[in-house]
Amino acid sequence: MAWTQQEVRELKEGRYLLIDEEPCRILSIQTSKPGKHGEAKARIDAVGLFDGSKRSVVFPVKHKVQVPLIGKRQAQVLSMSATEVQLMDLETYETFQLPVDDETRAGLAPGGEVQYLDAMGKRRITRA
C-alpha cells in the first residue's frame, strides 16, 4: 500500500485521497468557519478512480488523511481478447492483463501504446 499523509487543509481539487481504502479524485472541497468551541471542518466530494462511485467525507481541517501515490505509466498492447487486453509496461517489461470495455477496445490495436494508472495495487487504462 503506497500512500503518504497530508492535512485536509493542504488538499486541492483534482488531487487524490483515500476514502474507504479506495483511491479517489477530489471533485470539490467546501470549508466551514470554526464554531464557538470547535474547529473548521471541510466537506470533500470525490469520485473513485477504479469503481467510479461518488463519495463524501467531512473532516476537521487539521485532520491527517491518506493520499495515494498514483503512477501514470505507459504500456504496449501485446494481445487482445473479447474482454481483456494483455499489456507490457515499457519501463519494467512486466506483462499483465486488464479488463477492457467496448469503448476503450475500439481505440486499441496490438503493438500500440496506452497510458494506465497504477495505484494501491490496482490498474486501469486511461488513454488509448
C-alpha angles and dihedrals in degrees: 000000000000113000142126133211126250135168117253092240090061094057122102136191114276094030126105136259137175114242116176090347090302122117109238135184113230113242100178142352124203120185127199128210118260115265128228094275102011141064133249117284130208126212112208123196114195142164125223116250096215105026100032095222121142119239134185128197135175121212136164109260091243092054116115116231134185117258116196122227104239119202119202106199141171125236138177122233110241101175141344134217131180096279106009140051125207114223137186119209110235094218104040098023089226114154123216141154127240130187114248132197124222094257094055092039091062091064095048129091131171109268093024126118129242136184119231139182121237116194135148092349094307129109135198134176110243105173132020 
